[in-house]
Coordinates of C-alpha atoms in Angstrom, one line a residue:
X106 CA 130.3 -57.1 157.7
X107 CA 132.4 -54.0 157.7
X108 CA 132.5 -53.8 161.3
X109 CA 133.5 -57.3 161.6
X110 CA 136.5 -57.0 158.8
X111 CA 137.6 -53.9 160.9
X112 CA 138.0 -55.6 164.2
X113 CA 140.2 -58.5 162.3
X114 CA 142.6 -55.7 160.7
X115 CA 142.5 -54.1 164.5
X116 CA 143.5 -58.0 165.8
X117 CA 145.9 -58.5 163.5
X118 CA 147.5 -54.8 164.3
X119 CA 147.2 -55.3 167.8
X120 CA 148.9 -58.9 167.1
X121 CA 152.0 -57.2 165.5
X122 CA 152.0 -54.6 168.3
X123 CA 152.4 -57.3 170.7
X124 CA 155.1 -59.4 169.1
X125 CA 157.6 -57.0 168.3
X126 CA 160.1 -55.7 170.6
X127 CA 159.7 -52.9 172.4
X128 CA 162.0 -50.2 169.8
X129 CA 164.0 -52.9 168.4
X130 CA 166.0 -53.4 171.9
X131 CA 165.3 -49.4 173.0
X132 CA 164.1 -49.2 176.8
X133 CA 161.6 -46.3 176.5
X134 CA 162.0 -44.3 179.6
X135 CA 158.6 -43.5 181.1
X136 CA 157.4 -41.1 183.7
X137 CA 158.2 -42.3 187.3
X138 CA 154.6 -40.1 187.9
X139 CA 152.7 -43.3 186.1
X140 CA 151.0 -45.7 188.0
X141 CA 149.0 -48.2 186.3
X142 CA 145.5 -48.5 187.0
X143 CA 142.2 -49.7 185.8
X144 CA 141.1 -46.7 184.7
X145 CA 142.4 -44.0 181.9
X146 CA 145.5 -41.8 182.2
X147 CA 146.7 -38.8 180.2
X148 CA 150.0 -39.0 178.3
X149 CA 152.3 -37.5 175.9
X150 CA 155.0 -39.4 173.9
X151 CA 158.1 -37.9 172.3
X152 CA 159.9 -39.8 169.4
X153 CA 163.4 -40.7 169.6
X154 CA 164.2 -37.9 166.6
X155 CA 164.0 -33.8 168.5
X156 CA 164.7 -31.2 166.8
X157 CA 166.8 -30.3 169.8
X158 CA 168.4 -33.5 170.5
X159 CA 170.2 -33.3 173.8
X160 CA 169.6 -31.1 176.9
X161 CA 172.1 -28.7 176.0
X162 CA 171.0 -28.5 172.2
X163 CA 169.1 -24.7 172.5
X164 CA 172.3 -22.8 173.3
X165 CA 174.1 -24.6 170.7
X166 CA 171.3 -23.5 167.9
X167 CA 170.8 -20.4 169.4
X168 CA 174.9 -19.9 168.9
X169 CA 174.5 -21.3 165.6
X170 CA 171.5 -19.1 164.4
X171 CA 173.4 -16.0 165.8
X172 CA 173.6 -14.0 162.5
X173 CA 170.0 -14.9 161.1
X174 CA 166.8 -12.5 161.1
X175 CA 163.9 -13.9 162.8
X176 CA 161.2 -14.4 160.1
X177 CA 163.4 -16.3 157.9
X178 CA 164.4 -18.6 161.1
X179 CA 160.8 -19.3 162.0
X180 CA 159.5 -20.1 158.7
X181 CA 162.8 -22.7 158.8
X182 CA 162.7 -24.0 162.2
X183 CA 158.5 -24.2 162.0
X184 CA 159.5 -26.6 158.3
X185 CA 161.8 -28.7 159.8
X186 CA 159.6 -29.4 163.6
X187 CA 156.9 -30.3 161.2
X188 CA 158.7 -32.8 159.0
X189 CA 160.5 -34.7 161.5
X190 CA 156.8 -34.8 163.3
X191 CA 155.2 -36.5 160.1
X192 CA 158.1 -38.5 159.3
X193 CA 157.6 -40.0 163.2
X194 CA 154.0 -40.1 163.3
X195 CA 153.0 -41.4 159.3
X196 CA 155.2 -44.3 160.8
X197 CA 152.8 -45.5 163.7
X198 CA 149.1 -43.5 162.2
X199 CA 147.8 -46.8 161.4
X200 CA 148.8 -48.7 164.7
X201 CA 147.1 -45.7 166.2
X202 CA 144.8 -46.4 164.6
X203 CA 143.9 -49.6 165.2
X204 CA 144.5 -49.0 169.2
X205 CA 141.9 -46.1 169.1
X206 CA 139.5 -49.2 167.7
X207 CA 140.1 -51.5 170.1
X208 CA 140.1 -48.6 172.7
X209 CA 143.1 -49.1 174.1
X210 CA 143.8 -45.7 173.2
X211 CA 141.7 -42.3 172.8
X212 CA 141.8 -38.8 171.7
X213 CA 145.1 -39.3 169.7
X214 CA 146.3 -35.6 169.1
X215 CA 149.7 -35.0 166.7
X216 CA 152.1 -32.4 167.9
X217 CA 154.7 -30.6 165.7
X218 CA 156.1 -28.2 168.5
X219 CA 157.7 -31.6 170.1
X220 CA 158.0 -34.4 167.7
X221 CA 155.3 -36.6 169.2
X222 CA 151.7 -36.6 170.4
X223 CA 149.1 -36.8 173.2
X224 CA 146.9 -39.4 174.2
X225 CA 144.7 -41.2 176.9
X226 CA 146.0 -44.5 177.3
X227 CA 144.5 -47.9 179.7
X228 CA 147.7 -50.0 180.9
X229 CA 147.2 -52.4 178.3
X230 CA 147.4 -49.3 175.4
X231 CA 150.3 -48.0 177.5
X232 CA 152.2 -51.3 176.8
X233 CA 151.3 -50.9 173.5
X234 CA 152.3 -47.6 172.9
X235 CA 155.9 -48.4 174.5
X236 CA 156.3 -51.0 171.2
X237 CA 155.5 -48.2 168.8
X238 CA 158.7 -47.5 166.0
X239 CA 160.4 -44.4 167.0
X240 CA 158.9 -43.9 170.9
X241 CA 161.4 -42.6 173.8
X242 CA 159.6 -40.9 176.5
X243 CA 156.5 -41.4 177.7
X244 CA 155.2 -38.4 180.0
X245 CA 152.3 -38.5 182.2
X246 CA 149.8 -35.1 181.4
X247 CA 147.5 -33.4 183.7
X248 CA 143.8 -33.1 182.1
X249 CA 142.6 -30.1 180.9
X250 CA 140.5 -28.2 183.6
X251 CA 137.7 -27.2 181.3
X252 CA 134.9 -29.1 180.3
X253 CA 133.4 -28.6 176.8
X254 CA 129.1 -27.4 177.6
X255 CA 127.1 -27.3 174.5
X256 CA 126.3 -23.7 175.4
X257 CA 129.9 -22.3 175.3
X258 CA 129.7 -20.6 171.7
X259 CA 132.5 -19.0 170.4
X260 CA 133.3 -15.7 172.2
X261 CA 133.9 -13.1 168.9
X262 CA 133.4 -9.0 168.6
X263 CA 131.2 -8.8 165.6
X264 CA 132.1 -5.1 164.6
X265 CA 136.1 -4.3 165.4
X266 CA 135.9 -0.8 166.6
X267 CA 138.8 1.6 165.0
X268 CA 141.4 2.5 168.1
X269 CA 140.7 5.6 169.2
X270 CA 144.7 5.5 170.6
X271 CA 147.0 8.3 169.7
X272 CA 149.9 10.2 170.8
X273 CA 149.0 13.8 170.6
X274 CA 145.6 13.0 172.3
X275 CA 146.9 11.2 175.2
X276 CA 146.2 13.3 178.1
X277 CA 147.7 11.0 181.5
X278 CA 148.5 7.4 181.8
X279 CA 148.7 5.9 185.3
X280 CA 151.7 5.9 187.3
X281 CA 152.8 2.5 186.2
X282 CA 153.1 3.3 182.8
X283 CA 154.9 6.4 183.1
X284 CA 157.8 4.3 185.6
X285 CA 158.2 1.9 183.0
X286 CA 158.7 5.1 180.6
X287 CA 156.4 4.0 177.5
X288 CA 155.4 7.4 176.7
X289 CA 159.1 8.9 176.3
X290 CA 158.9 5.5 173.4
X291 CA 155.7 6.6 172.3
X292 CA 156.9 10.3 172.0
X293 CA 160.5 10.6 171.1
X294 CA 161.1 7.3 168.6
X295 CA 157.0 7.0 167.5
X296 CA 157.0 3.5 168.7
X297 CA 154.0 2.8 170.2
X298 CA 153.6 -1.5 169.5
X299 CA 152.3 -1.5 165.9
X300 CA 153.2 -4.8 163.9
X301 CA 153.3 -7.0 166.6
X302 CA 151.2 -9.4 167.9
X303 CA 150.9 -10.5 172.2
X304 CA 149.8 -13.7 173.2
X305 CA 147.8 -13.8 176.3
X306 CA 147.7 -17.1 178.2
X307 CA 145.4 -17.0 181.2
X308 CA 142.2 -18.5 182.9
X309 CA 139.5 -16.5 180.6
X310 CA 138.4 -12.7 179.0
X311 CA 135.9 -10.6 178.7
X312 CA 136.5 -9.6 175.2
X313 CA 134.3 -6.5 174.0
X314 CA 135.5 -3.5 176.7
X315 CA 136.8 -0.8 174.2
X316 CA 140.5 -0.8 175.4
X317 CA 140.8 -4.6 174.2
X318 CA 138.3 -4.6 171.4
X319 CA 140.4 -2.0 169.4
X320 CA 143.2 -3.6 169.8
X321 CA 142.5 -7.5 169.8
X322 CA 143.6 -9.6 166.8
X323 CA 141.8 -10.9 164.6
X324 CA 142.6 -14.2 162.1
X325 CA 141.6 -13.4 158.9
X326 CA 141.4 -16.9 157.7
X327 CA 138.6 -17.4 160.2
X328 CA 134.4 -16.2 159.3
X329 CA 133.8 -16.3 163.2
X330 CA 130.6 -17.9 164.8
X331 CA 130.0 -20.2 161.7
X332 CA 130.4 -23.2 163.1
X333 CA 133.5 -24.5 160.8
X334 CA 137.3 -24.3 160.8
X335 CA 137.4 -22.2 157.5
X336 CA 141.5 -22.3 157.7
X337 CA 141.7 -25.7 158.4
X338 CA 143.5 -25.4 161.2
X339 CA 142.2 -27.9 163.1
X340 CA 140.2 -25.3 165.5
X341 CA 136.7 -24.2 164.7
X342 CA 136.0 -20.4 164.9
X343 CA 139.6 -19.1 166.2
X344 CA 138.9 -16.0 165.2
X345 CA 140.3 -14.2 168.4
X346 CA 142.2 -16.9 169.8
X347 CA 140.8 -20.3 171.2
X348 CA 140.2 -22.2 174.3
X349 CA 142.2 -25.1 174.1
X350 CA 141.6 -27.2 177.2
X351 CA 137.6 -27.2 176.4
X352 CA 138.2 -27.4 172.6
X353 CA 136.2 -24.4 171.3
X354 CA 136.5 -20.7 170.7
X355 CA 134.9 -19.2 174.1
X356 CA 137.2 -17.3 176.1
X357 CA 134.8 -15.9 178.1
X358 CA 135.3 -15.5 181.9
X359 CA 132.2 -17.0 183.9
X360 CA 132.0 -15.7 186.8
X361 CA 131.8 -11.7 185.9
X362 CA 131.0 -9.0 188.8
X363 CA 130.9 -5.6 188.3
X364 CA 133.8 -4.0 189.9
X365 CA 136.2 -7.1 189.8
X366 CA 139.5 -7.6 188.2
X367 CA 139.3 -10.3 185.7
X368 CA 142.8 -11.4 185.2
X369 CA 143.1 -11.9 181.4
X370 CA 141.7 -8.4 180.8
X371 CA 144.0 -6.6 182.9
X372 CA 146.9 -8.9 182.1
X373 CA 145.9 -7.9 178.1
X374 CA 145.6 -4.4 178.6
X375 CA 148.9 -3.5 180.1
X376 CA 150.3 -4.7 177.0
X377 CA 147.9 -3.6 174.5
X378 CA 145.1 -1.7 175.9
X379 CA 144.4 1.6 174.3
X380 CA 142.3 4.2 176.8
X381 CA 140.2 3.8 180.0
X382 CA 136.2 3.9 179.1
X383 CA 135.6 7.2 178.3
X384 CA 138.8 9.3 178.9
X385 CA 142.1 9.8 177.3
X386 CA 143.9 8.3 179.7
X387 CA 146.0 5.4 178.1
X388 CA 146.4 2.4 180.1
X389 CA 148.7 -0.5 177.8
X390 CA 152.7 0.0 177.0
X391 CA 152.0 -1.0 173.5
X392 CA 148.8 0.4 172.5
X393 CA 149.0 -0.1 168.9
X394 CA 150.0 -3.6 169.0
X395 CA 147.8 -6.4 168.7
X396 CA 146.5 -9.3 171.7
X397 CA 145.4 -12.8 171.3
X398 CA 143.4 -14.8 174.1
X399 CA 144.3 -18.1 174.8
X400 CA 143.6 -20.7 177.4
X401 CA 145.1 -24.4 177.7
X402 CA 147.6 -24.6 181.0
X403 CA 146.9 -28.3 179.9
X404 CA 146.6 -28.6 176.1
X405 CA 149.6 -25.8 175.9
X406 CA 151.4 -27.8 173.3
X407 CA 148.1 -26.4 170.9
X408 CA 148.4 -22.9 172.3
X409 CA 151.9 -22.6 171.6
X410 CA 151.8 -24.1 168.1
X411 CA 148.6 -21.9 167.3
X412 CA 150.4 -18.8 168.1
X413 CA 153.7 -19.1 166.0
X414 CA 151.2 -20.1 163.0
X415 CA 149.2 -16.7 163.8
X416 CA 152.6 -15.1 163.7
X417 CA 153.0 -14.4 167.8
X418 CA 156.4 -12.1 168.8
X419 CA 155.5 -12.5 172.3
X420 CA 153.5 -15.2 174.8
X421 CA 152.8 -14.0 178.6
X422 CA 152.0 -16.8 180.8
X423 CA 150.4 -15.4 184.5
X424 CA 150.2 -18.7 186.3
X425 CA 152.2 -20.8 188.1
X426 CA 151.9 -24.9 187.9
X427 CA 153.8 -26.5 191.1
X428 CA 154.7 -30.3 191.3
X429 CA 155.0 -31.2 187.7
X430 CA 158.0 -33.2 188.4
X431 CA 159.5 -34.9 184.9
X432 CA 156.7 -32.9 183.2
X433 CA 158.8 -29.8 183.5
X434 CA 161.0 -31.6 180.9
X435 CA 158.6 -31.4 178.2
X436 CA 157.6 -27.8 179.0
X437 CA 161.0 -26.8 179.2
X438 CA 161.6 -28.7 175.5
X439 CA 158.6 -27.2 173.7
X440 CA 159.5 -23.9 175.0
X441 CA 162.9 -24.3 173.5
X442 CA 161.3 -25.0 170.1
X443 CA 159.0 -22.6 170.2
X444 CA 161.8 -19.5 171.0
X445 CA 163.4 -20.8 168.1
X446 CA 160.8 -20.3 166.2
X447 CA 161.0 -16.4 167.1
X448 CA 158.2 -16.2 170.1
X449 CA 159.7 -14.6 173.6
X450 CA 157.9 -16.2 176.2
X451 CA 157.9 -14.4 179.5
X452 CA 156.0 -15.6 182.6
X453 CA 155.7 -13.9 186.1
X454 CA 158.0 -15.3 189.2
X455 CA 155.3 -15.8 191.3
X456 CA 153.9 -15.2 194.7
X457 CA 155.0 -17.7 196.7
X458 CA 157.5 -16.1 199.1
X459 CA 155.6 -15.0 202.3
X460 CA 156.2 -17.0 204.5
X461 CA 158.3 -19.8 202.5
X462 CA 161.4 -20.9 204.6
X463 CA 164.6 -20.8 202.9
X464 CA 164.3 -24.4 202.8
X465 CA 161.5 -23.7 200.1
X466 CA 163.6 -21.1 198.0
X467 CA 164.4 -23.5 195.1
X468 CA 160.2 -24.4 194.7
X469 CA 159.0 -20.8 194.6
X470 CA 159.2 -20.4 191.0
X471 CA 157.3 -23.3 189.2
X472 CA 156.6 -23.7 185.8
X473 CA 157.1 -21.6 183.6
X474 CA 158.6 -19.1 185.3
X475 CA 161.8 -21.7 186.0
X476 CA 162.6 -22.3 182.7
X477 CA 166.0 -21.1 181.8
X478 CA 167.0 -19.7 178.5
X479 CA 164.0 -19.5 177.1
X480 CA 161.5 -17.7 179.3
X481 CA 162.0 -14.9 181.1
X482 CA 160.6 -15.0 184.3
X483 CA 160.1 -11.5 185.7
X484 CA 159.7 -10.7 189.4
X485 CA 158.5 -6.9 190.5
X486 CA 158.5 -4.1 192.7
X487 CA 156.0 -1.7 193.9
X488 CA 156.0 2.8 193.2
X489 CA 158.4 3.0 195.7
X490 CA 160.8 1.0 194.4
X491 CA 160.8 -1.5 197.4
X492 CA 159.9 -5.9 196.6
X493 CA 156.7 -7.0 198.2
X494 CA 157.1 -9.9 200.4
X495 CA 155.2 -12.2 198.4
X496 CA 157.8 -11.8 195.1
X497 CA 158.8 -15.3 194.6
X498 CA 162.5 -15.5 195.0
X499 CA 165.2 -17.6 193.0
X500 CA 167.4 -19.7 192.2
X501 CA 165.7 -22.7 191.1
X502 CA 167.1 -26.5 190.8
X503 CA 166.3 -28.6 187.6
X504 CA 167.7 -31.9 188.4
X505 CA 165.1 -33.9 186.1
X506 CA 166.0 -37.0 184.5
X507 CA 166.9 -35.0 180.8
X508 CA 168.0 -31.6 182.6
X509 CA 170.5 -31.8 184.8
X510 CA 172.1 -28.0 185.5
X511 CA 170.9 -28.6 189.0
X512 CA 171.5 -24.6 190.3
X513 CA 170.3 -22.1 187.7
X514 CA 170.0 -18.1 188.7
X515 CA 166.6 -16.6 188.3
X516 CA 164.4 -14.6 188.1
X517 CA 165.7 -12.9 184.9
X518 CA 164.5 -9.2 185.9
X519 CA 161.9 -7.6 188.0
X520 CA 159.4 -5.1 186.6
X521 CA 156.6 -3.7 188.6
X522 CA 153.9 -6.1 190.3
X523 CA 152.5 -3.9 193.4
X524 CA 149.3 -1.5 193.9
X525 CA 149.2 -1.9 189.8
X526 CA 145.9 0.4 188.3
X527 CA 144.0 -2.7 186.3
X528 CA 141.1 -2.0 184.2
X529 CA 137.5 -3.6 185.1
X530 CA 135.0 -5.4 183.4
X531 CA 133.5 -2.2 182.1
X532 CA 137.1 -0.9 180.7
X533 CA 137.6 2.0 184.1
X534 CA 140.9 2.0 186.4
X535 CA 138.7 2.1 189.2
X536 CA 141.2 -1.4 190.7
X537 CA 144.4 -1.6 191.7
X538 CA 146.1 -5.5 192.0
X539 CA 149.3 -6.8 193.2
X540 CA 151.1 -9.8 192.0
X541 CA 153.4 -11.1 189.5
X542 CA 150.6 -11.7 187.1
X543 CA 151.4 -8.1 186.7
X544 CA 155.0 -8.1 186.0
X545 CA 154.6 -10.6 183.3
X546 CA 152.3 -8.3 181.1
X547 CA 154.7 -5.1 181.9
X548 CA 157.7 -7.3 180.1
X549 CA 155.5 -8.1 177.4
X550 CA 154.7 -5.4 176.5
X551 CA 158.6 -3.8 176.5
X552 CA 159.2 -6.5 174.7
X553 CA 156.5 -5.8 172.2
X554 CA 157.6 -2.1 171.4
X555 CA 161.0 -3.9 171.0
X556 CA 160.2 -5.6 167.8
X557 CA 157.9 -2.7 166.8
X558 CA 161.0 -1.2 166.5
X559 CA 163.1 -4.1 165.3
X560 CA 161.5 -7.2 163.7
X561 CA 164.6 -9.0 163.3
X562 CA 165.2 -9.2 166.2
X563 CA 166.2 -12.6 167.6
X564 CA 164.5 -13.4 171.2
X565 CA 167.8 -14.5 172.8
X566 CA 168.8 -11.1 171.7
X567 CA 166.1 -9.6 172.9
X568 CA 167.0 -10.9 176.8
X569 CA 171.0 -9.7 175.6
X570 CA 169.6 -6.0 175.2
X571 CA 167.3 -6.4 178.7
X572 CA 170.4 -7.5 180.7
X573 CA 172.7 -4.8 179.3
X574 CA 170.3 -2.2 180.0
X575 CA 168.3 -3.2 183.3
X576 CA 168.7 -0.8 186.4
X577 CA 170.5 -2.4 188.9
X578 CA 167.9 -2.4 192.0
X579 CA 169.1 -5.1 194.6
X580 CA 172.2 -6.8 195.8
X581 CA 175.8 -5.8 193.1
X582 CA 175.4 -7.1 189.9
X583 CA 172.8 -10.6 189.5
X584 CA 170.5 -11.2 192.6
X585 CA 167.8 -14.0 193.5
X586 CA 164.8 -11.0 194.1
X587 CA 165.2 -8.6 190.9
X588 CA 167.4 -10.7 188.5
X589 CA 169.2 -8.9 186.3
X590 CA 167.9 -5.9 188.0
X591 CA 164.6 -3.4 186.3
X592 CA 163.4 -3.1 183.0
X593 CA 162.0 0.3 181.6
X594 CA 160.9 0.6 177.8
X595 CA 163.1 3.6 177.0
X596 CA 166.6 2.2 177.7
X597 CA 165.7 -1.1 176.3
X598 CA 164.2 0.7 172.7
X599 CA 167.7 3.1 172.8
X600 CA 169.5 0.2 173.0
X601 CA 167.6 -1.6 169.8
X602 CA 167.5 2.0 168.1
X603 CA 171.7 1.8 168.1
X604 CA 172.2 -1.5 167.2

């Protein structure tokens, strides 16, 4: 009986869906990437009311919020994406509702960091979802990589050791971290990370090797590894951080081999690592600052909501997604809202040069890395000073249907990407690795011992501070290789320590 009564509420929904006008007269504009087909396709929708309303809407805030300090502004900006998300959303919940029954529709998920949501739609729910009050854009998604196995538990380190990091017993830190001048911070101003809190986005972790296991974060409204979202955050056991794209809290890297660089370690302890496995030889540029592991390249609306809430000052991105088309819109626009509420978001250029005719030079930075603004895309050199080959090289072109600057200068900076000592699965420099995963991290953490030193601070001043004091390195003034030009820790804190 019940199950009879529900499919004539879901009818009668569906019925009203199908009547009305599609937004009262509004053409929704939809992803030139859709084709319709029998089977299911990944989307996200966006509702006519942003919080950034036109393409040229983040400057203007940014301008606007000038004078403000950067806790109060997120605590505001986070308020007002939410409210304008429930406002949208409560609006259509029950059609949703009813679309999900009549399966139209699946694995509805609400977003606050863009006011609108994801979804996996047949052509018929497409349709439907084009009548929904409120609905402008209509994105196509790619589907998370991962797939959810019942024996991925949640990756957690039961016992926290106490860092054994500190200045006085520091006896050598590899060449990397002396170029980029962290221990002059550490030594002459005491700034050495603490307070702030460096979000690792990458493919997966090995979570327990001392130098990230003193230093890791830890959410305190989380009891890890039983079984229930305790801060009813919608994400069971995120005590660490969470896998998004599989939709539980493992982070673990599968494939493991002694001796091998796994690329969310190393990427997490050049920001916050404290020593190599049994030495005093530090090996992160902010070694009292915390890291959180995520993963969800595809579910990164989640990540990036996730990590304001756990009070994030900085997000490093090491990958690279090509051919996204009028996807990088929506990257671009939760990005924008998620600087403004006080995150600096800093991705590597790439490694997509050798070889790449000039013809090519506008596609070697992808997404992230060629979002303007709001992520600072940071290319590298090696110890001698000299740009590998494979250092992806600006400018890029964003010519999308929403952004239209066409020609926009990057990378932003360069830091140091070559020949880089990385730690290994046991916690020993025993690797080096080249790439712009590298140079990421090296920002991050800069930009870490930045708001150690200055919590105010607002992220589109942060990038002010890094342009005024980066070290010229390549062509006069802004170039296509190094950006503004190179970024060490000391000038950049010197420069926050006087204003």
């Amino acid at each position: 009986m019940k199950a009879s009564i529900l499919m004539i509420i879901s009818a009668l929904w569906l019925s009203t869906i199908t009547m009305c006008s599609v937004n009262n007269e509004h053409t929704v504009w939809l992803d030139p990437a859709y084709i319709a087909t029998d089977g299911l396709q990944t989307i996200v929708v966006w509702f006519d009311n942003q919080y950034l309303e036109h393409e040229d809407s983040f400057l203007k805030k940014a301008e606007e919020f000038n004078d403000r300090k950067r806790g109060e502004l997120r605590v505001e900006v986070v308020s007002a994406l939410k409210a304008l998300s429930n406002t949208s959303f409560d609006k259509v919940k029950g059609q949703l509702n009813a679309l999900e029954s009549a399966e139209q529709v699946l694995a509805v998920k609400q977003h606050w960091i863009i006011n609108g949501f994801t979804c996996t739609v047949t052509t018929e729910g497409l349709n439907s979802i084009k009548a929904l009050e409120g609905v402008d854009k209509i994105f196509v998604k790619r589907p998370p990589s991962y797939t959810k196995r019942e024996d991925m538990g949640p990756e957690f380190i039961e016992s926290k050791p106490v860092s054994r990091f500190d200045i006085e017993s520091v006896e050598s830190y590899p060449w990397n971290i002396k170029r980029i001048r962290a221990p002059e911070v550490w030594s002459e101003f005491g700034i050495t990370g603490k307070g702030t809190l460096n979000v690792v986005h990458d493919s997966g972790f090995k979570l327990d090797i001392p130098a990230l296991a003193e230093t890791i974060y830890t959410n305190d409204g989380e009891i890890p590894g039983n079984g229930l979202d305790d801060d009813n955050n919608g994400f069971i056991d995120d005590y660490h951080g969470y896998n998004f794209d599989a939709g539980l809290a493992n982070l673990n890297e599968p494939n493991i081999r002694r001796g091998t660089n796994i690329h969310g370690n190393m990427c997490a302890a050049l920001i916050s690592g404290t020593l190599e496995t049994n030495t005093n030889q530090a090996v992160g540029i902010a070694p009292d600052s915390q890291w959180a592991p995520v993963i969800g390249s595809s579910n990164f609306e989640q990540a990036v909501e996730w990590a304001i809430e756990q009070g994030a000052d900085t997000y490093s991105m090491s990958f690279s997604q090509p051919n996204l088309g009028e996807f990088r819109t929506h990257w671009r626009k939760v990005l924008e809202h998620g600087t403004l509420s006080g995150v600096v978001f800093i991705s590597g250029a790439g490694n997509f040069a050798s070889g790449a005719s000039e013809a090519a030079i506008p596609v070697q930075m992808r997404t992230p890395e060629d979002i303007p603004n709001v992520v600072l895309g940071v290319a590298g050199v090696g110890e001698d000073g000299q740009r590998p080959v494979f250092s992806s090289q600006g400018p890029v072109e964003w010519n999308t249907d929403y952004y239209k600057e066409g020609t926009v200068a990057k990378p932003d900076f360069a830091t140091l990407n070559f020949e880089i000592p990385c730690i290994d699965p046991e916690g020993n420099l025993l690797n080096k690795a080249n790439g712009n995963s590298l140079s990421s991290p090296h920002m991050a953490g800069i930009v870490s011992l930045m708001f150690s030193a200055n919590p105010d601070l607002l992220p589109w001043k942060i990038k002010e501070i890094l342009i005024e004091t980066a070290e010229d390195i390549g062509a006069e003034g802004f170039d296509y290789q190094s950006g503004h030009g190179f970024v060490n820790a000391y000038d950049a804190i010197k420069a926050v320590m006087k204003r």
